[in-house]
XYZ file of N, CA, C and O in Angstrom:
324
model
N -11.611 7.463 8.253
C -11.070 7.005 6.979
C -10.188 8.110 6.420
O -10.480 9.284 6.650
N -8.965 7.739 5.590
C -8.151 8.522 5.834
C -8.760 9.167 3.840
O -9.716 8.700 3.222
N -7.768 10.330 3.329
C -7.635 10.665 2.020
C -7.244 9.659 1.278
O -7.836 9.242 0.282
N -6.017 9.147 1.839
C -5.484 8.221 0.667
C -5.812 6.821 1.156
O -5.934 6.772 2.380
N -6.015 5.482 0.414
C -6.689 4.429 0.883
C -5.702 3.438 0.505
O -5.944 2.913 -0.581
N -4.731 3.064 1.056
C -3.853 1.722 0.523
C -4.739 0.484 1.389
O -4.909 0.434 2.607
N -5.167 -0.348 0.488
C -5.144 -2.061 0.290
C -3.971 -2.531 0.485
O -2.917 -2.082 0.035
N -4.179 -3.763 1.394
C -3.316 -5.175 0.999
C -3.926 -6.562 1.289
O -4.706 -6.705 2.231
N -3.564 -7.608 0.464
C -4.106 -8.412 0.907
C -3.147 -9.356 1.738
O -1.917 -9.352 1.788
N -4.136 -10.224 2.420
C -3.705 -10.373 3.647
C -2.851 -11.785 3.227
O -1.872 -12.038 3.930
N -3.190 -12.752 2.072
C -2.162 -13.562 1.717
C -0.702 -12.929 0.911
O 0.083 -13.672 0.322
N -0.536 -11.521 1.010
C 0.141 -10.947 0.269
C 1.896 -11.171 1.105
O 1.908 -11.537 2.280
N 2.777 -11.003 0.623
C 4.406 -10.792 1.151
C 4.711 -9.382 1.827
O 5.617 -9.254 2.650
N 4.078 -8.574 1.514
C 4.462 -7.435 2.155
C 3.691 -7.086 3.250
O 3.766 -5.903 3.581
N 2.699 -8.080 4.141
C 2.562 -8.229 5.283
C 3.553 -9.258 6.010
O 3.086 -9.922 6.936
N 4.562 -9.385 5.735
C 6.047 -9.540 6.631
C 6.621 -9.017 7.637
O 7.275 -9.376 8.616
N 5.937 -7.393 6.831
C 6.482 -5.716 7.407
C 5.460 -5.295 8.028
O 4.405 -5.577 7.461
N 5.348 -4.608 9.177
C 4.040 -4.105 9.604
C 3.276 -2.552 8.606
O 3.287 -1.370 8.951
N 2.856 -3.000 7.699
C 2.832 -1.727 6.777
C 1.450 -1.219 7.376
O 0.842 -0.358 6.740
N 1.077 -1.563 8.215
C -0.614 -0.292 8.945
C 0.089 0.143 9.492
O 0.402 1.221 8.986
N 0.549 -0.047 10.253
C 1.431 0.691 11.622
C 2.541 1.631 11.108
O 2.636 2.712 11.690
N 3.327 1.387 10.175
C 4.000 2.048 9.839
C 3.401 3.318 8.642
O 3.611 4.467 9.031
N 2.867 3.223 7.596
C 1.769 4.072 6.544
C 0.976 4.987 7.912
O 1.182 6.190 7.758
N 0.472 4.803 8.675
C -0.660 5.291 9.356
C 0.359 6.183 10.571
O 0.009 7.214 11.146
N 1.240 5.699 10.690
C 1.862 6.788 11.772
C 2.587 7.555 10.998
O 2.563 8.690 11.474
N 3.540 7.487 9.566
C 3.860 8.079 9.017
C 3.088 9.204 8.353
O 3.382 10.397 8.435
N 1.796 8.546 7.507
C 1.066 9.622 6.794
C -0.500 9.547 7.969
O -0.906 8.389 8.062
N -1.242 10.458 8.701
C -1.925 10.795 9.272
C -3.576 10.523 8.129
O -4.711 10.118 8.380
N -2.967 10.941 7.037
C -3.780 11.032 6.117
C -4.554 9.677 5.627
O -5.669 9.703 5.108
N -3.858 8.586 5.850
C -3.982 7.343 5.276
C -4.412 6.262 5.781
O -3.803 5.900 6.788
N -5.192 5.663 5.461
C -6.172 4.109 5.953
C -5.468 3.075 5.644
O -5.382 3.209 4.423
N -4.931 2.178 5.896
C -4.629 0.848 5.326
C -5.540 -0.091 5.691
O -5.842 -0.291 6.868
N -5.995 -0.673 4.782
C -7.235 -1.811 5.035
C -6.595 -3.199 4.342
O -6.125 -3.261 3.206
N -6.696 -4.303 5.313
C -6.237 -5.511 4.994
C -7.660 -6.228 4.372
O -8.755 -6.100 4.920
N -7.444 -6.958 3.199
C -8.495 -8.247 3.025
C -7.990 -9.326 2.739
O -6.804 -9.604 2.556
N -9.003 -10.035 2.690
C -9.033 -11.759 2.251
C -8.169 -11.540 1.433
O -6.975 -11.802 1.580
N -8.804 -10.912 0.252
C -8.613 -11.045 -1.261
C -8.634 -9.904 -1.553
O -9.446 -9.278 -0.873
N -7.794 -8.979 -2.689
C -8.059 -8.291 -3.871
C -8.290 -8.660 -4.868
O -8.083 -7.849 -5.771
N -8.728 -9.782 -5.193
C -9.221 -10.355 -6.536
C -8.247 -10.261 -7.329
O -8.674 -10.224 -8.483
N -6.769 -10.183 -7.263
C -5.743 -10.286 -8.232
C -5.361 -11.436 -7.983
O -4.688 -11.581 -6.962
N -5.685 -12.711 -8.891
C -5.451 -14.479 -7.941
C -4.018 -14.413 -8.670
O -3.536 -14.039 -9.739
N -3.554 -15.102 -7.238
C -1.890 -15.160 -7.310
C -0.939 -14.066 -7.491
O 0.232 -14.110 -7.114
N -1.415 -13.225 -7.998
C -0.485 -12.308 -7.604
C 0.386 -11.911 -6.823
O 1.507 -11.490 -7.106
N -0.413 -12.105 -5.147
C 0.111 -12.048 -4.438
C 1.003 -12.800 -3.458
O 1.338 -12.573 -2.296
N 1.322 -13.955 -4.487
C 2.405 -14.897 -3.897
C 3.246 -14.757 -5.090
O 3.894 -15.764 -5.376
N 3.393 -13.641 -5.918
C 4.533 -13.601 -6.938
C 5.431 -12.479 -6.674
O 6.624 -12.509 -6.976
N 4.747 -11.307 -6.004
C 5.343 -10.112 -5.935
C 4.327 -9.176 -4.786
O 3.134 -8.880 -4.838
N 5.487 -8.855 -3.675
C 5.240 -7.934 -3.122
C 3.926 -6.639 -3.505
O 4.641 -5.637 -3.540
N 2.705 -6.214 -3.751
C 2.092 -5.270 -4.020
C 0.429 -5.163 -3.040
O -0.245 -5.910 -2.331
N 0.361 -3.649 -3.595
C -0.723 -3.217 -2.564
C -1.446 -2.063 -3.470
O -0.860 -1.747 -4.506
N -2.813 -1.341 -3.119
C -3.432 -0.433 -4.110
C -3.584 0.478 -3.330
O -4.200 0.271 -2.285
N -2.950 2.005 -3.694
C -3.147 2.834 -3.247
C -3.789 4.068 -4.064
O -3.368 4.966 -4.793
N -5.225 3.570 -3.478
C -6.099 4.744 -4.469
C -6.425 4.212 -5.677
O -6.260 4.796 -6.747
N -7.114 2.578 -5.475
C -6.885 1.840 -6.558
C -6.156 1.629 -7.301
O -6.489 0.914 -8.246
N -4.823 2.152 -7.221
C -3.559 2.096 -8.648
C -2.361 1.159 -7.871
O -1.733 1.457 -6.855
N -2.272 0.037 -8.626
C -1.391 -1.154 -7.981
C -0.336 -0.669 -7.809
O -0.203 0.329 -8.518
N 0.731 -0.939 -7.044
C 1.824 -0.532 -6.286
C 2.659 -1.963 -6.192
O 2.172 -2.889 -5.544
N 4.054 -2.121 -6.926
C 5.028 -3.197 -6.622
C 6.055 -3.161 -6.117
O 6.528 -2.083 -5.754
N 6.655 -4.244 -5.958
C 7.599 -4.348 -5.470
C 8.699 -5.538 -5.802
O 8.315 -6.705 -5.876
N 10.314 -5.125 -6.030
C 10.402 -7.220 -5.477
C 10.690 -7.072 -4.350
O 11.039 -8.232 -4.133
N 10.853 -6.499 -3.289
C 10.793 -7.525 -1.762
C 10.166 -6.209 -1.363
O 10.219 -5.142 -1.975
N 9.501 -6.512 -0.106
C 8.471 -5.889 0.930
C 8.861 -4.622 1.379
O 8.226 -4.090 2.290
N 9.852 -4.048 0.844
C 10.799 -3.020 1.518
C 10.585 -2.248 0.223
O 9.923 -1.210 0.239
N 11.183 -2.775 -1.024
C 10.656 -2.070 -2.403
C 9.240 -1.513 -2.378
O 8.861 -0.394 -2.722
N 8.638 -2.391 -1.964
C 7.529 -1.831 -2.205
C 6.659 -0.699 -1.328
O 5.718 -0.026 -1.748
N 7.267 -0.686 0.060
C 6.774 0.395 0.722
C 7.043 1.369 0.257
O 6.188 2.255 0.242
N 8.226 1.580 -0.261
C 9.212 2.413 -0.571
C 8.139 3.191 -1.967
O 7.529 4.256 -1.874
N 8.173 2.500 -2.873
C 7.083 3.043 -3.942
C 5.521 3.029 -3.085
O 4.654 3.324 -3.907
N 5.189 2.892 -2.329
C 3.768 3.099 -1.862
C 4.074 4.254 -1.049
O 2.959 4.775 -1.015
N 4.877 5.055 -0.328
C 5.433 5.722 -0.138
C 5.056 7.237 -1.049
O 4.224 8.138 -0.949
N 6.120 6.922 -1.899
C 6.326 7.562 -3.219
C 4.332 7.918 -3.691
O 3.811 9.033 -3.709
N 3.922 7.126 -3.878
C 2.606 7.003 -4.532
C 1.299 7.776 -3.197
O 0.204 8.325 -3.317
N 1.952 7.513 -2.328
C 1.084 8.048 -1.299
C 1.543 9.730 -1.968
O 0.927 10.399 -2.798
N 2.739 10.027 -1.300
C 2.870 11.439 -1.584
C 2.348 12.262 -2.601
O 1.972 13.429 -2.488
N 2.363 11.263 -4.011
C 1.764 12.004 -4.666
C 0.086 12.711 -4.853
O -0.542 13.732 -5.133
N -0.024 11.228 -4.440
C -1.901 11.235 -4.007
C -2.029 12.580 -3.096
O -2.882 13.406 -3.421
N -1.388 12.765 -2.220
C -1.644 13.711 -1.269
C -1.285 15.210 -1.874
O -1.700 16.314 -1.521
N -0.497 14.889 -2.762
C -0.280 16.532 -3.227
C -1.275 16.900 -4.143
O -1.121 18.101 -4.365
N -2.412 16.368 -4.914
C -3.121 16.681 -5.048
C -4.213 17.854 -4.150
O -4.810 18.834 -4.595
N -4.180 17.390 -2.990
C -4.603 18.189 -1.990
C -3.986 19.475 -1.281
O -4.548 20.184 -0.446
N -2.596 19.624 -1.846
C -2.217 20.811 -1.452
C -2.303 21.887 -2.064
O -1.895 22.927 -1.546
């Protein structure tokens, strides 16, 4: 299990993009865990998002939003430096 923990759910838009594969080879540090549900109903057929480190992460298209999960990872991690 990695430091930083990004969620997505699996009815979500920004599984379009392969975001485990890509988060996990990029940051070493990081878990991506897919579910059913994050209990945010509908949300995730309105807008691209995912929780990294419990703190929601958006987007409008699937690319935005890596892009800020990204961003949000790094910061998480500099905590640790």
């Amino acid at each position: 299990m990695g430091i930083v923990v990004v969620e997505i759910c699996d009815g979500n838009t920004i599984t379009t993009i392969n975001i485990e594969e890509i988060l996990e080879e990029e940051f070493p540090e990081v878990a991506v865990l897919t579910s059913d549900c994050l209990s945010f109903c509908g949300l995730c057929r309105v807008k691209p998002y995912a929780l990294v480190n419990n703190k929601r992460v958006f987007g409008s298209t699937p690319e935005e939003c890596l892009d800020k999960i990204r961003a949000q990872i790094k910061e998480e991690l500099a905590i640790y430096q």
